Amino acid sequence: MNKFIDNKILSGDKNQFTLLAGHCQICSRLYFPTLLNCSVCETDLKEYKLPKKGTIWSWTTQHFQPKNPPYDDKQGIESFQPFCLGIIDLNNELRITAKLIDVTTEDIYINMPVELVQLPFKSFRNGNDVTTFAFQPIKK
Ligand SMILES: [Zn+2]
């Protein structure tokens, strides 16, 4: 069985999925991940599906093992591999931070078109797989 790492962040199934944000109906602010209510006007937030495509606004390389997620603590520091971390501009609506996959530091550029993909996070002995998200360059 496949589960998302957090149903407040990801919605859908293996084929059709989206990132979820919180949208304030009063002041139009978006929050990712969502909050209980708007931090500006305290209005309850409505679920909002974020665009699945965006562009790289900025990026860096993560050279140390972060907390989990996106890294599974049990993998150990010996197996850690540096990875690219991007700030993704989603249609000028919101910028979010996400792991970048299938790209090298030599290939990344500002405004590179990227799309949302599912990323295996952890597998359990009982057969449950947990999935998180990343962005990858849009293949031509
Ligand atoms: Zn608000």
PDB file of C-alpha atoms and ligand atoms in Angstrom:
ATOM      1  CA  MET A   1       0.000   0.000   0.000  1.00  0.00           C
ATOM      2  CA  ASN A   2       1.275   3.424  -0.911  1.00  0.00           C
ATOM      3  CA  LYS A   3       0.776   6.387   1.412  1.00  0.00           C
ATOM      4  CA  PHE A   4       1.815   9.993   1.151  1.00  0.00           C
ATOM      5  CA  ILE A   5       4.167  11.321   3.787  1.00  0.00           C
ATOM      6  CA  ASP A   6       1.508  13.842   4.839  1.00  0.00           C
ATOM      7  CA  ASN A   7      -2.054  14.060   3.509  1.00  0.00           C
ATOM      8  CA  LYS A   8      -2.094  17.776   4.309  1.00  0.00           C
ATOM      9  CA  ILE A   9       0.743  18.262   1.794  1.00  0.00           C
ATOM     10  CA  LEU A  10       0.010  15.708  -0.938  1.00  0.00           C
ATOM     11  CA  SER A  11      -3.361  14.588  -2.257  1.00  0.00           C
ATOM     12  CA  GLY A  12      -4.496  12.049  -4.827  1.00  0.00           C
ATOM     13  CA  ASP A  13      -3.034   8.688  -5.818  1.00  0.00           C
ATOM     14  CA  LYS A  14      -0.010   7.247  -7.604  1.00  0.00           C
ATOM     15  CA  ASN A  15      -1.074   8.667 -10.978  1.00  0.00           C
ATOM     16  CA  GLN A  16      -3.028  11.813 -10.192  1.00  0.00           C
ATOM     17  CA  PHE A  17      -1.583  13.827  -7.349  1.00  0.00           C
ATOM     18  CA  THR A  18      -1.073  17.400  -6.323  1.00  0.00           C
ATOM     19  CA  LEU A  19       0.517  19.536  -3.639  1.00  0.00           C
ATOM     20  CA  LEU A  20      -1.923  21.177  -1.249  1.00  0.00           C
ATOM     21  CA  ALA A  21      -1.636  24.671   0.152  1.00  0.00           C
ATOM     22  CA  GLY A  22      -3.927  26.706   2.361  1.00  0.00           C
ATOM     23  CA  HIS A  23      -5.642  29.722   0.797  1.00  0.00           C
ATOM     24  CA  CYS A  24      -7.025  32.684   2.715  1.00  0.00           C
ATOM     25  CA  GLN A  25     -10.346  33.777   1.180  1.00  0.00           C
ATOM     26  CA  ILE A  26     -10.039  37.249   2.733  1.00  0.00           C
ATOM     27  CA  CYS A  27      -6.472  38.397   1.998  1.00  0.00           C
ATOM     28  CA  SER A  28      -5.601  35.798  -0.719  1.00  0.00           C
ATOM     29  CA  ARG A  29      -2.371  34.638   0.944  1.00  0.00           C
ATOM     30  CA  LEU A  30      -1.184  31.087   0.248  1.00  0.00           C
ATOM     31  CA  TYR A  31       0.532  28.895   2.830  1.00  0.00           C
ATOM     32  CA  PHE A  32       2.582  25.778   2.149  1.00  0.00           C
ATOM     33  CA  PRO A  33       2.353  23.702   4.148  1.00  0.00           C
ATOM     34  CA  THR A  34      -1.068  24.875   5.204  1.00  0.00           C
ATOM     35  CA  LEU A  35      -1.886  26.281   8.626  1.00  0.00           C
ATOM     36  CA  LEU A  36      -5.076  26.208  10.683  1.00  0.00           C
ATOM     37  CA  ASN A  37      -5.778  29.837   9.801  1.00  0.00           C
ATOM     38  CA  CYS A  38      -4.219  32.850   8.106  1.00  0.00           C
ATOM     39  CA  SER A  39      -1.369  34.333  10.145  1.00  0.00           C
ATOM     40  CA  VAL A  40      -2.328  37.840   8.961  1.00  0.00           C
ATOM     41  CA  CYS A  41      -6.135  38.002   9.302  1.00  0.00           C
ATOM     42  CA  GLU A  42      -6.803  34.757  11.265  1.00  0.00           C
ATOM     43  CA  THR A  43      -9.380  33.546   8.732  1.00  0.00           C
ATOM     44  CA  ASP A  44      -9.764  29.771   8.278  1.00  0.00           C
ATOM     45  CA  LEU A  45      -7.790  28.559   5.258  1.00  0.00           C
ATOM     46  CA  LYS A  46      -9.330  26.662   2.353  1.00  0.00           C
ATOM     47  CA  GLU A  47      -7.557  23.755   0.652  1.00  0.00           C
ATOM     48  CA  TYR A  48      -5.863  24.924  -2.529  1.00  0.00           C
ATOM     49  CA  LYS A  49      -4.285  22.720  -5.204  1.00  0.00           C
ATOM     50  CA  LEU A  50      -0.934  24.100  -6.305  1.00  0.00           C
ATOM     51  CA  PRO A  51       0.243  24.014  -9.937  1.00  0.00           C
ATOM     52  CA  LYS A  52       2.270  20.899 -10.771  1.00  0.00           C
ATOM     53  CA  LYS A  53       4.691  22.811 -12.960  1.00  0.00           C
ATOM     54  CA  GLY A  54       6.959  25.685 -12.064  1.00  0.00           C
ATOM     55  CA  THR A  55      10.394  27.138 -12.597  1.00  0.00           C
ATOM     56  CA  ILE A  56      13.543  27.154 -10.504  1.00  0.00           C
ATOM     57  CA  TRP A  57      13.726  30.547  -8.787  1.00  0.00           C
ATOM     58  CA  SER A  58      16.970  29.657  -7.011  1.00  0.00           C
ATOM     59  CA  TRP A  59      18.806  26.545  -5.873  1.00  0.00           C
ATOM     60  CA  THR A  60      21.671  25.208  -3.816  1.00  0.00           C
ATOM     61  CA  THR A  61      23.305  21.912  -2.986  1.00  0.00           C
ATOM     62  CA  GLN A  62      22.574  20.303   0.377  1.00  0.00           C
ATOM     63  CA  HIS A  63      25.926  18.952   1.596  1.00  0.00           C
ATOM     64  CA  PHE A  64      24.856  17.744   5.041  1.00  0.00           C
ATOM     65  CA  GLN A  65      22.265  15.234   6.149  1.00  0.00           C
ATOM     66  CA  PRO A  66      19.037  17.027   7.048  1.00  0.00           C
ATOM     67  CA  LYS A  67      16.449  15.891   9.531  1.00  0.00           C
ATOM     68  CA  ASN A  68      13.829  13.540   8.213  1.00  0.00           C
ATOM     69  CA  PRO A  69      12.002  14.211   5.975  1.00  0.00           C
ATOM     70  CA  PRO A  70      13.291  14.384   3.304  1.00  0.00           C
ATOM     71  CA  TYR A  71      15.972  12.098   4.646  1.00  0.00           C
ATOM     72  CA  ASP A  72      15.353   8.848   6.467  1.00  0.00           C
ATOM     73  CA  ASP A  73      17.431   8.866   9.655  1.00  0.00           C
ATOM     74  CA  LYS A  74      17.900   5.091   9.531  1.00  0.00           C
ATOM     75  CA  GLN A  75      19.843   5.282   6.294  1.00  0.00           C
ATOM     76  CA  GLY A  76      22.797   6.573   8.283  1.00  0.00           C
ATOM     77  CA  ILE A  77      25.256   9.330   7.592  1.00  0.00           C
ATOM     78  CA  GLU A  78      27.582   6.937   5.709  1.00  0.00           C
ATOM     79  CA  SER A  79      25.118   6.595   2.848  1.00  0.00           C
ATOM     80  CA  PHE A  80      24.252  10.296   2.587  1.00  0.00           C
ATOM     81  CA  GLN A  81      24.679  11.816  -0.853  1.00  0.00           C
ATOM     82  CA  PRO A  82      24.540  15.606  -1.404  1.00  0.00           C
ATOM     83  CA  PHE A  83      21.479  16.653  -3.390  1.00  0.00           C
ATOM     84  CA  CYS A  84      20.095  19.732  -5.115  1.00  0.00           C
ATOM     85  CA  LEU A  85      17.510  21.795  -3.298  1.00  0.00           C
ATOM     86  CA  GLY A  86      15.441  24.297  -5.239  1.00  0.00           C
ATOM     87  CA  ILE A  87      13.128  27.169  -4.543  1.00  0.00           C
ATOM     88  CA  ILE A  88      10.360  26.516  -7.034  1.00  0.00           C
ATOM     89  CA  ASP A  89       8.226  29.367  -8.338  1.00  0.00           C
ATOM     90  CA  LEU A  90       4.751  27.931  -8.936  1.00  0.00           C
ATOM     91  CA  ASN A  91       3.111  30.137 -11.535  1.00  0.00           C
ATOM     92  CA  ASN A  92       3.951  33.332  -9.607  1.00  0.00           C
ATOM     93  CA  GLU A  93       1.480  32.144  -6.955  1.00  0.00           C
ATOM     94  CA  LEU A  94       3.892  30.776  -4.385  1.00  0.00           C
ATOM     95  CA  ARG A  95       7.537  29.757  -3.988  1.00  0.00           C
ATOM     96  CA  ILE A  96       8.243  26.503  -2.183  1.00  0.00           C
ATOM     97  CA  THR A  97      11.417  24.632  -1.280  1.00  0.00           C
ATOM     98  CA  ALA A  98      11.796  21.134  -2.698  1.00  0.00           C
ATOM     99  CA  LYS A  99      14.359  18.486  -3.512  1.00  0.00           C
ATOM    100  CA  LEU A 100      15.401  18.452  -7.179  1.00  0.00           C
ATOM    101  CA  ILE A 101      15.951  15.090  -8.856  1.00  0.00           C
ATOM    102  CA  ASP A 102      17.248  13.873 -12.214  1.00  0.00           C
ATOM    103  CA  VAL A 103      19.413  16.953 -12.642  1.00  0.00           C
ATOM    104  CA  THR A 104      23.072  17.774 -12.020  1.00  0.00           C
ATOM    105  CA  THR A 105      24.540  21.015 -10.742  1.00  0.00           C
ATOM    106  CA  GLU A 106      26.058  21.545 -14.204  1.00  0.00           C
ATOM    107  CA  ASP A 107      22.607  21.449 -15.830  1.00  0.00           C
ATOM    108  CA  ILE A 108      20.523  23.546 -13.428  1.00  0.00           C
ATOM    109  CA  TYR A 109      19.722  27.134 -14.332  1.00  0.00           C
ATOM    110  CA  ILE A 110      17.464  29.881 -13.001  1.00  0.00           C
ATOM    111  CA  ASN A 111      13.993  29.705 -14.607  1.00  0.00           C
ATOM    112  CA  MET A 112      14.483  26.031 -15.577  1.00  0.00           C
ATOM    113  CA  PRO A 113      11.010  24.496 -16.091  1.00  0.00           C
ATOM    114  CA  VAL A 114      10.331  21.726 -13.557  1.00  0.00           C
ATOM    115  CA  GLU A 115       7.415  19.475 -12.659  1.00  0.00           C
ATOM    116  CA  LEU A 116       6.157  17.782  -9.527  1.00  0.00           C
ATOM    117  CA  VAL A 117       6.986  14.084  -9.121  1.00  0.00           C
ATOM    118  CA  GLN A 118       6.512  11.530  -6.398  1.00  0.00           C
ATOM    119  CA  LEU A 119       9.629  10.329  -4.622  1.00  0.00           C
ATOM    120  CA  PRO A 120       9.864   7.113  -2.597  1.00  0.00           C
ATOM    121  CA  PHE A 121      10.645   8.019   1.008  1.00  0.00           C
ATOM    122  CA  LYS A 122      10.507   4.821   3.011  1.00  0.00           C
ATOM    123  CA  SER A 123       9.405   1.187   2.723  1.00  0.00           C
ATOM    124  CA  PHE A 124       8.146  -0.807   5.660  1.00  0.00           C
ATOM    125  CA  ARG A 125       8.318  -4.583   6.155  1.00  0.00           C
ATOM    126  CA  ASN A 126       4.521  -4.771   6.119  1.00  0.00           C
ATOM    127  CA  GLY A 127       4.568  -3.652   2.490  1.00  0.00           C
ATOM    128  CA  ASN A 128       3.581  -0.054   3.096  1.00  0.00           C
ATOM    129  CA  ASP A 129       5.507   2.468   1.042  1.00  0.00           C
ATOM    130  CA  VAL A 130       5.631   6.124   1.985  1.00  0.00           C
ATOM    131  CA  THR A 131       5.981   8.697  -0.758  1.00  0.00           C
ATOM    132  CA  THR A 132       7.118  12.291  -0.605  1.00  0.00           C
ATOM    133  CA  PHE A 133       7.590  14.792  -3.426  1.00  0.00           C
ATOM    134  CA  ALA A 134      10.319  16.408  -5.489  1.00  0.00           C
ATOM    135  CA  PHE A 135      10.632  18.381  -8.700  1.00  0.00           C
ATOM    136  CA  GLN A 136      12.433  17.306 -11.850  1.00  0.00           C
ATOM    137  CA  PRO A 137      13.221  19.075 -15.120  1.00  0.00           C
ATOM    138  CA  ILE A 138      10.387  18.797 -17.644  1.00  0.00           C
ATOM    139  CA  LYS A 139      11.508  16.307 -20.254  1.00  0.00           C
ATOM    140  CA  LYS A 140      11.271  17.536 -23.824  1.00  0.00           C
TER     141      LYS A 140
HETATM  142 ZN    ZN B   1      -5.763  36.252   5.442  1.00  0.00          ZN
END
